[in-house]
Amino acid sequence: MKGRVFSGARPTGKQHIGNYLGAIQNYVKLQEEYECIYCIVDIHSLTTMEDVSNMQGNIHEMIVDWLAAGLDPDKSVLFVQSHVPEVMELHTLLSMVTPLGWLLRVPTFKEKARMQPQNVNYGLVGYPVLMTSDIVLYKADAVPVGEDQLPHLELAREIVRRFKDMFSPVFPEPQARVTSSPLVLGLDGVNKMSKSLDNQVDMAATPEETEKRLKAAYTDPQRRYRSDPGRPEICNIYKLHGFFDPENMADIAERCRSARIGCVECKKMLAQAINTTLQPFREKRADIAANPEYVKEVLDDGARRARIMAGETLGEVKEAMHLL
Ligand code: TRP
């Protein structure tokens, strides 16, 4: 039997090339080997209230990107977290087996509490319990996540073990599958690519926008004049070439070091490589975006399929906890 993968991502709207290289590409690949369930976690967004006023728009843009990138509703279950309200029931039940001390020690909680001292809400402390509920409601075996999510996964495993000790072994212990993708830095050359830092290149950008965004990107600061030799090894633009035209790497490095190519030209070449790579995606995206009915159908069908699995698991949990 195929193993089951679950992963969730917050609705951040249009996806950028960092999302693509870091997560989406991997999601697409996993579809060949696993039964995959991919969820847009809108309820989790409410713990920080970032971007929530345009929640519906962000969900829409994100699922359109996912579909155009190759997430296939015939292979995977694609849905929005709140469309399966069973997850909130499970969250309440699992909160009864989760010691508060475990939650207060989670690094992401401590960081968020520091960053938003005016809004250290109950839901924020329970964030990993909701995430555990996401995963175990579907009895997922494997969870593709970035490095930063490992403490959450460890907690999920501890909650599963504790539930087993206190009640019964309803859930498999989920294994983290750390995506080996390299860190993709944004156009500032310093921070991880992210929409909130406005240092991103959207997958769905037009070729002109792509070129324009790259024009302003940070390169080797020692290269002040066109005639200054560059250091490709410290240049983020060079690093991005590695993802989109790896076969030209050696040539570009050589021409940068000898100042036979300037940053402007180098960025133009990168824009071209990105535009060529993403052209089929962008065409497909335009078709999907023109058909909002289809997008709604995908999400409705995903939620319907997810609810069937969720209902079964929740029944077992209630029975184990003497509620039935
Ligand atoms: N916490 C994850 C993040 O911020 C999102 C998430 C929610 C998730 N539920 C999940 C990831 C379940 C994997 C599995 O990126």
Short mmCIF file of C-alpha atoms and ligand atoms in Angstrom, two decimals:
data_model
loop_
_atom_site.label_atom_id
_atom_site.label_comp_id
_atom_site.label_asym_id
_atom_site.label_seq_id
_atom_site.Cartn_x
_atom_site.Cartn_y
_atom_site.Cartn_z
CA MET A 1 0.00 0.00 0.00
CA LYS A 2 1.15 3.53 -0.75
CA GLY A 3 2.16 5.63 2.22
CA ARG A 4 0.24 8.77 2.95
CA VAL A 5 1.71 12.27 2.86
CA PHE A 6 0.14 15.31 4.46
CA SER A 7 1.41 18.82 4.21
CA GLY A 8 -0.06 22.20 4.98
CA ALA A 9 0.85 25.72 3.99
CA ARG A 10 -0.55 29.05 5.08
CA PRO A 11 -2.50 31.02 2.49
CA THR A 12 0.09 33.58 1.47
CA GLY A 13 -1.39 34.36 -1.94
CA LYS A 14 0.66 34.25 -5.11
CA GLN A 15 3.56 31.88 -4.71
CA HIS A 16 7.12 32.95 -5.42
CA ILE A 17 10.09 31.07 -6.83
CA GLY A 18 11.27 30.33 -3.28
CA ASN A 19 7.99 28.53 -2.56
CA TYR A 20 8.35 26.74 -5.86
CA LEU A 21 11.91 25.50 -5.33
CA GLY A 22 11.45 24.87 -1.62
CA ALA A 23 8.08 23.17 -1.41
CA ILE A 24 5.83 23.01 -4.46
CA GLN A 25 8.27 21.11 -6.69
CA ASN A 26 8.63 18.53 -3.96
CA TYR A 27 4.85 18.28 -3.43
CA VAL A 28 4.45 17.58 -7.14
CA LYS A 29 7.08 14.84 -7.10
CA LEU A 30 5.65 13.12 -4.03
CA GLN A 31 2.38 12.57 -5.89
CA GLU A 32 4.05 9.79 -7.88
CA GLU A 33 4.97 7.75 -4.83
CA TYR A 34 2.43 8.60 -2.15
CA GLU A 35 -1.20 9.24 -1.59
CA CYS A 36 -0.94 12.97 -0.96
CA ILE A 37 -3.10 15.40 0.94
CA TYR A 38 -2.26 19.08 0.63
CA CYS A 39 -4.03 21.63 2.72
CA ILE A 40 -4.19 25.41 2.79
CA VAL A 41 -4.24 26.13 6.51
CA ASP A 42 -6.44 29.18 6.85
CA ILE A 43 -7.21 28.65 10.54
CA HIS A 44 -3.51 28.69 11.38
CA SER A 45 -3.29 32.13 9.76
CA LEU A 46 -5.64 33.50 12.38
CA THR A 47 -3.05 32.90 15.11
CA THR A 48 -1.01 35.81 13.81
CA MET A 49 -3.58 37.71 11.70
CA GLU A 50 -0.96 38.35 9.01
CA ASP A 51 -2.62 38.92 5.64
CA VAL A 52 -6.04 37.83 6.92
CA SER A 53 -8.13 40.63 5.46
CA ASN A 54 -7.57 39.19 2.00
CA MET A 55 -7.81 35.56 3.12
CA GLN A 56 -10.19 34.47 0.36
CA GLY A 57 -8.13 36.13 -2.36
CA ASN A 58 -4.94 34.60 -1.00
CA ILE A 59 -6.45 31.13 -0.87
CA HIS A 60 -7.57 31.49 -4.47
CA GLU A 61 -4.23 32.71 -5.81
CA MET A 62 -2.41 29.97 -3.97
CA ILE A 63 -4.52 27.08 -5.17
CA VAL A 64 -4.36 28.40 -8.75
CA ASP A 65 -0.57 28.39 -8.48
CA TRP A 66 -0.58 24.89 -7.01
CA LEU A 67 -2.76 23.53 -9.79
CA ALA A 68 -0.75 25.22 -12.52
CA ALA A 69 2.48 23.90 -11.01
CA GLY A 70 1.25 20.33 -11.29
CA LEU A 71 -0.63 19.45 -8.12
CA ASP A 72 -3.23 17.20 -9.60
CA PRO A 73 -6.69 16.77 -8.04
CA ASP A 74 -6.93 13.33 -9.67
CA LYS A 75 -3.88 12.21 -7.73
CA SER A 76 -4.04 14.28 -4.54
CA VAL A 77 -6.58 15.66 -2.15
CA LEU A 78 -6.36 19.46 -2.25
CA PHE A 79 -8.45 21.39 0.24
CA VAL A 80 -8.82 24.29 2.65
CA GLN A 81 -8.40 23.49 6.35
CA SER A 82 -11.58 25.20 7.62
CA HIS A 83 -13.71 23.33 5.06
CA VAL A 84 -13.13 20.23 7.18
CA PRO A 85 -14.37 21.39 10.61
CA GLU A 86 -13.55 17.97 12.11
CA VAL A 87 -10.00 19.27 12.55
CA MET A 88 -11.25 21.72 15.17
CA GLU A 89 -12.95 18.95 17.12
CA LEU A 90 -9.81 16.89 17.06
CA HIS A 91 -7.82 19.93 18.14
CA THR A 92 -9.96 20.27 21.28
CA LEU A 93 -9.65 16.58 22.07
CA LEU A 94 -5.88 16.46 21.54
CA SER A 95 -5.48 19.56 23.68
CA MET A 96 -6.55 17.40 26.63
CA VAL A 97 -3.54 15.12 26.21
CA THR A 98 -0.98 17.85 25.55
CA PRO A 99 0.89 19.21 28.57
CA LEU A 100 1.10 23.00 28.51
CA GLY A 101 4.82 22.82 29.30
CA TRP A 102 5.51 21.12 25.97
CA LEU A 103 3.79 23.95 24.11
CA LEU A 104 5.47 26.77 26.00
CA ARG A 105 8.88 25.35 25.08
CA VAL A 106 8.28 25.36 21.30
CA PRO A 107 10.77 27.76 19.66
CA THR A 108 8.26 29.18 17.17
CA PHE A 109 5.88 29.99 20.03
CA LYS A 110 8.58 31.81 21.96
CA GLU A 111 9.57 33.75 18.88
CA LYS A 112 6.00 34.73 17.98
CA ALA A 113 5.30 35.73 21.57
CA ARG A 114 8.32 38.02 21.39
CA MET A 115 7.27 39.44 18.04
CA GLN A 116 3.63 40.08 18.90
CA PRO A 117 3.54 40.66 22.68
CA GLN A 118 0.19 42.42 22.30
CA ASN A 119 -1.38 39.25 20.84
CA VAL A 120 -0.13 36.14 22.63
CA ASN A 121 -3.41 34.36 22.17
CA TYR A 122 -4.51 30.91 23.27
CA GLY A 123 -4.55 29.73 19.66
CA LEU A 124 -0.92 30.65 19.23
CA VAL A 125 0.10 28.36 22.10
CA GLY A 126 -2.07 25.63 20.58
CA TYR A 127 -0.65 26.09 17.06
CA PRO A 128 1.27 22.78 17.17
CA VAL A 129 -1.79 20.94 18.49
CA LEU A 130 -3.80 22.14 15.51
CA MET A 131 -0.94 21.15 13.22
CA THR A 132 -0.84 17.71 14.84
CA SER A 133 -4.59 17.46 14.30
CA ASP A 134 -4.11 18.24 10.61
CA ILE A 135 -1.64 15.43 10.24
CA VAL A 136 -3.17 12.69 12.35
CA LEU A 137 -6.77 13.29 11.27
CA TYR A 138 -5.69 11.70 7.98
CA LYS A 139 -3.31 9.22 9.61
CA ALA A 140 -0.44 10.54 7.54
CA ASP A 141 2.87 8.64 7.72
CA ALA A 142 5.08 11.29 6.18
CA VAL A 143 5.10 15.06 6.37
CA PRO A 144 7.27 17.10 3.98
CA VAL A 145 8.37 20.20 5.86
CA GLY A 146 11.17 22.70 6.03
CA GLU A 147 13.81 22.60 8.75
CA ASP A 148 11.92 25.24 10.80
CA GLN A 149 8.96 22.90 11.30
CA LEU A 150 10.91 20.03 12.89
CA PRO A 151 10.08 20.97 16.49
CA HIS A 152 6.38 20.91 15.55
CA LEU A 153 6.75 17.47 14.02
CA GLU A 154 8.54 16.20 17.11
CA LEU A 155 5.69 17.48 19.23
CA ALA A 156 3.18 15.79 16.96
CA ARG A 157 4.97 12.51 17.51
CA GLU A 158 4.97 13.02 21.27
CA ILE A 159 1.25 13.77 21.28
CA VAL A 160 0.63 10.60 19.25
CA ARG A 161 2.66 8.54 21.73
CA ARG A 162 0.90 10.07 24.69
CA PHE A 163 -2.50 9.44 23.15
CA LYS A 164 -1.46 5.84 22.64
CA ASP A 165 -0.33 5.49 26.28
CA MET A 166 -3.44 7.14 27.70
CA PHE A 167 -6.03 5.66 25.32
CA SER A 168 -5.19 3.59 22.26
CA PRO A 169 -2.94 3.52 19.20
CA VAL A 170 -5.32 5.27 16.80
CA PHE A 171 -2.63 7.25 14.96
CA PRO A 172 0.59 6.26 13.22
CA GLU A 173 3.64 8.29 14.27
CA PRO A 174 4.23 10.76 11.46
CA GLN A 175 7.76 11.02 10.07
CA ALA A 176 9.21 14.34 8.96
CA ARG A 177 10.57 14.38 5.43
CA VAL A 178 12.82 17.38 5.38
CA THR A 179 12.92 18.91 1.95
CA SER A 180 16.54 18.92 0.93
CA SER A 181 16.03 22.01 -1.17
CA PRO A 182 18.55 24.75 -0.51
CA LEU A 183 17.66 28.01 1.13
CA VAL A 184 16.44 30.45 -1.52
CA LEU A 185 17.38 34.02 -0.64
CA GLY A 186 15.33 36.98 -1.78
CA LEU A 187 16.36 39.86 -4.00
CA ASP A 188 17.94 41.64 -1.01
CA GLY A 189 20.53 38.86 -1.03
CA VAL A 190 20.27 38.51 2.76
CA ASN A 191 16.89 37.18 3.89
CA LYS A 192 14.96 34.12 2.88
CA MET A 193 12.69 34.94 -0.07
CA SER A 194 9.34 36.00 1.31
CA LYS A 195 6.35 38.05 0.34
CA SER A 196 6.25 39.92 3.64
CA LEU A 197 9.77 41.24 2.99
CA ASP A 198 8.85 42.16 -0.58
CA ASN A 199 12.05 40.54 -1.87
CA GLN A 200 10.37 37.90 -4.02
CA VAL A 201 9.82 37.01 -7.67
CA ASP A 202 6.32 35.63 -8.13
CA MET A 203 5.98 32.52 -10.24
CA ALA A 204 3.08 34.18 -12.02
CA ALA A 205 4.91 37.44 -12.76
CA THR A 206 5.04 38.48 -16.41
CA PRO A 207 8.41 38.27 -18.20
CA GLU A 208 8.66 42.08 -18.00
CA GLU A 209 7.90 42.14 -14.27
CA THR A 210 10.44 39.39 -13.70
CA GLU A 211 13.12 41.39 -15.44
CA LYS A 212 12.17 44.55 -13.60
CA ARG A 213 12.23 42.88 -10.16
CA LEU A 214 15.63 41.37 -10.85
CA LYS A 215 17.07 44.69 -12.00
CA ALA A 216 16.86 46.01 -8.44
CA ALA A 217 18.36 42.90 -6.87
CA TYR A 218 21.43 42.96 -4.70
CA THR A 219 24.68 41.57 -6.15
CA ASP A 220 28.33 41.54 -5.09
CA PRO A 221 28.75 44.93 -3.28
CA GLN A 222 32.42 45.04 -4.27
CA ARG A 223 31.41 45.31 -7.89
CA ARG A 224 30.75 49.03 -8.10
CA TYR A 225 31.74 49.52 -11.69
CA ARG A 226 31.13 47.39 -14.72
CA SER A 227 34.90 46.83 -14.98
CA ASP A 228 35.26 45.51 -11.39
CA PRO A 229 35.76 41.75 -11.23
CA GLY A 230 32.87 40.00 -9.44
CA ARG A 231 32.70 37.18 -6.91
CA PRO A 232 30.01 34.78 -8.08
CA GLU A 233 30.38 32.63 -4.98
CA ILE A 234 28.90 35.37 -2.80
CA CYS A 235 26.33 36.64 -5.32
CA ASN A 236 22.70 35.62 -4.88
CA ILE A 237 21.93 36.26 -8.55
CA TYR A 238 24.59 33.73 -9.42
CA LYS A 239 23.06 31.28 -6.97
CA LEU A 240 19.65 31.73 -8.61
CA HIS A 241 21.22 30.93 -11.99
CA GLY A 242 22.02 27.57 -10.44
CA PHE A 243 18.32 26.77 -10.13
CA PHE A 244 17.20 27.99 -13.53
CA ASP A 245 20.11 27.47 -15.90
CA PRO A 246 22.64 25.22 -14.23
CA GLU A 247 24.37 24.36 -17.50
CA ASN A 248 25.61 27.97 -17.85
CA MET A 249 27.04 28.24 -14.34
CA ALA A 250 30.70 27.70 -15.17
CA ASP A 251 30.57 30.13 -18.06
CA ILE A 252 28.82 32.86 -16.05
CA ALA A 253 31.23 32.47 -13.13
CA GLU A 254 34.20 32.84 -15.41
CA ARG A 255 32.78 35.91 -17.19
CA CYS A 256 31.80 37.54 -13.87
CA ARG A 257 35.24 37.02 -12.34
CA SER A 258 36.95 38.49 -15.39
CA ALA A 259 34.40 41.34 -15.68
CA ARG A 260 33.48 40.26 -19.17
CA ILE A 261 29.85 40.28 -18.08
CA GLY A 262 28.20 43.00 -15.96
CA CYS A 263 25.49 42.53 -13.35
CA VAL A 264 22.86 44.08 -15.61
CA GLU A 265 23.48 41.54 -18.34
CA CYS A 266 23.78 38.72 -15.86
CA LYS A 267 20.38 39.60 -14.40
CA LYS A 268 18.86 39.78 -17.87
CA MET A 269 20.11 36.28 -18.56
CA LEU A 270 18.63 35.09 -15.28
CA ALA A 271 15.28 36.71 -16.08
CA GLN A 272 15.30 34.92 -19.40
CA ALA A 273 16.08 31.58 -17.80
CA ILE A 274 13.30 32.04 -15.22
CA ASN A 275 10.85 33.13 -17.91
CA THR A 276 11.67 30.15 -20.12
CA THR A 277 11.39 27.69 -17.24
CA LEU A 278 8.09 29.11 -16.01
CA GLN A 279 6.46 29.79 -19.37
CA PRO A 280 4.42 26.55 -19.45
CA PHE A 281 3.38 27.18 -15.83
CA ARG A 282 2.31 30.72 -16.64
CA GLU A 283 0.24 29.65 -19.62
CA LYS A 284 -1.49 26.95 -17.65
CA ARG A 285 -2.07 29.38 -14.79
CA ALA A 286 -3.83 31.85 -17.06
CA ASP A 287 -6.19 29.08 -18.25
CA ILE A 288 -7.00 27.97 -14.72
CA ALA A 289 -7.45 31.52 -13.44
CA ALA A 290 -9.96 32.11 -16.23
CA ASN A 291 -12.07 29.28 -14.84
CA PRO A 292 -12.97 30.03 -11.21
CA GLU A 293 -15.78 27.46 -11.29
CA TYR A 294 -13.23 24.73 -11.86
CA VAL A 295 -11.10 25.97 -8.96
CA LYS A 296 -14.12 25.93 -6.66
CA GLU A 297 -14.98 22.41 -7.77
CA VAL A 298 -11.47 21.21 -6.99
CA LEU A 299 -11.63 22.60 -3.46
CA ASP A 300 -15.17 21.36 -2.85
CA ASP A 301 -14.26 17.89 -4.01
CA GLY A 302 -11.06 17.92 -1.95
CA ALA A 303 -12.98 18.89 1.20
CA ARG A 304 -15.57 16.19 0.52
CA ARG A 305 -12.91 13.50 0.23
CA ALA A 306 -11.00 14.81 3.24
CA ARG A 307 -14.16 14.85 5.38
CA ILE A 308 -14.79 11.17 4.75
CA MET A 309 -11.36 10.26 6.13
CA ALA A 310 -11.67 12.81 8.94
CA GLY A 311 -15.03 11.49 10.08
CA GLU A 312 -13.70 7.96 10.35
CA THR A 313 -10.69 8.96 12.41
CA LEU A 314 -12.72 11.23 14.66
CA GLY A 315 -15.11 8.36 15.39
CA GLU A 316 -12.21 6.19 16.51
CA VAL A 317 -10.82 9.00 18.66
CA LYS A 318 -14.14 9.62 20.39
CA GLU A 319 -14.55 5.96 21.05
CA ALA A 320 -11.03 5.74 22.50
CA MET A 321 -11.72 8.76 24.72
CA HIS A 322 -14.99 7.28 26.03
CA LEU A 323 -17.16 9.88 24.32
CA LEU A 324 -19.10 7.21 22.46
N1 TRP B 1 3.10 25.15 10.41
C1 TRP B 1 3.27 25.03 8.99
C2 TRP B 1 4.00 26.26 8.47
O1 TRP B 1 3.93 27.32 9.04
C3 TRP B 1 1.96 24.89 8.26
C4 TRP B 1 1.21 23.65 8.65
C5 TRP B 1 0.03 23.59 9.29
C6 TRP B 1 1.60 22.32 8.37
N2 TRP B 1 -0.38 22.30 9.44
C7 TRP B 1 0.56 21.48 8.90
C8 TRP B 1 2.71 21.73 7.74
C9 TRP B 1 0.63 20.10 8.81
C10 TRP B 1 2.78 20.33 7.66
C11 TRP B 1 1.73 19.54 8.19
O2 TRP B 1 4.62 26.18 7.46
#
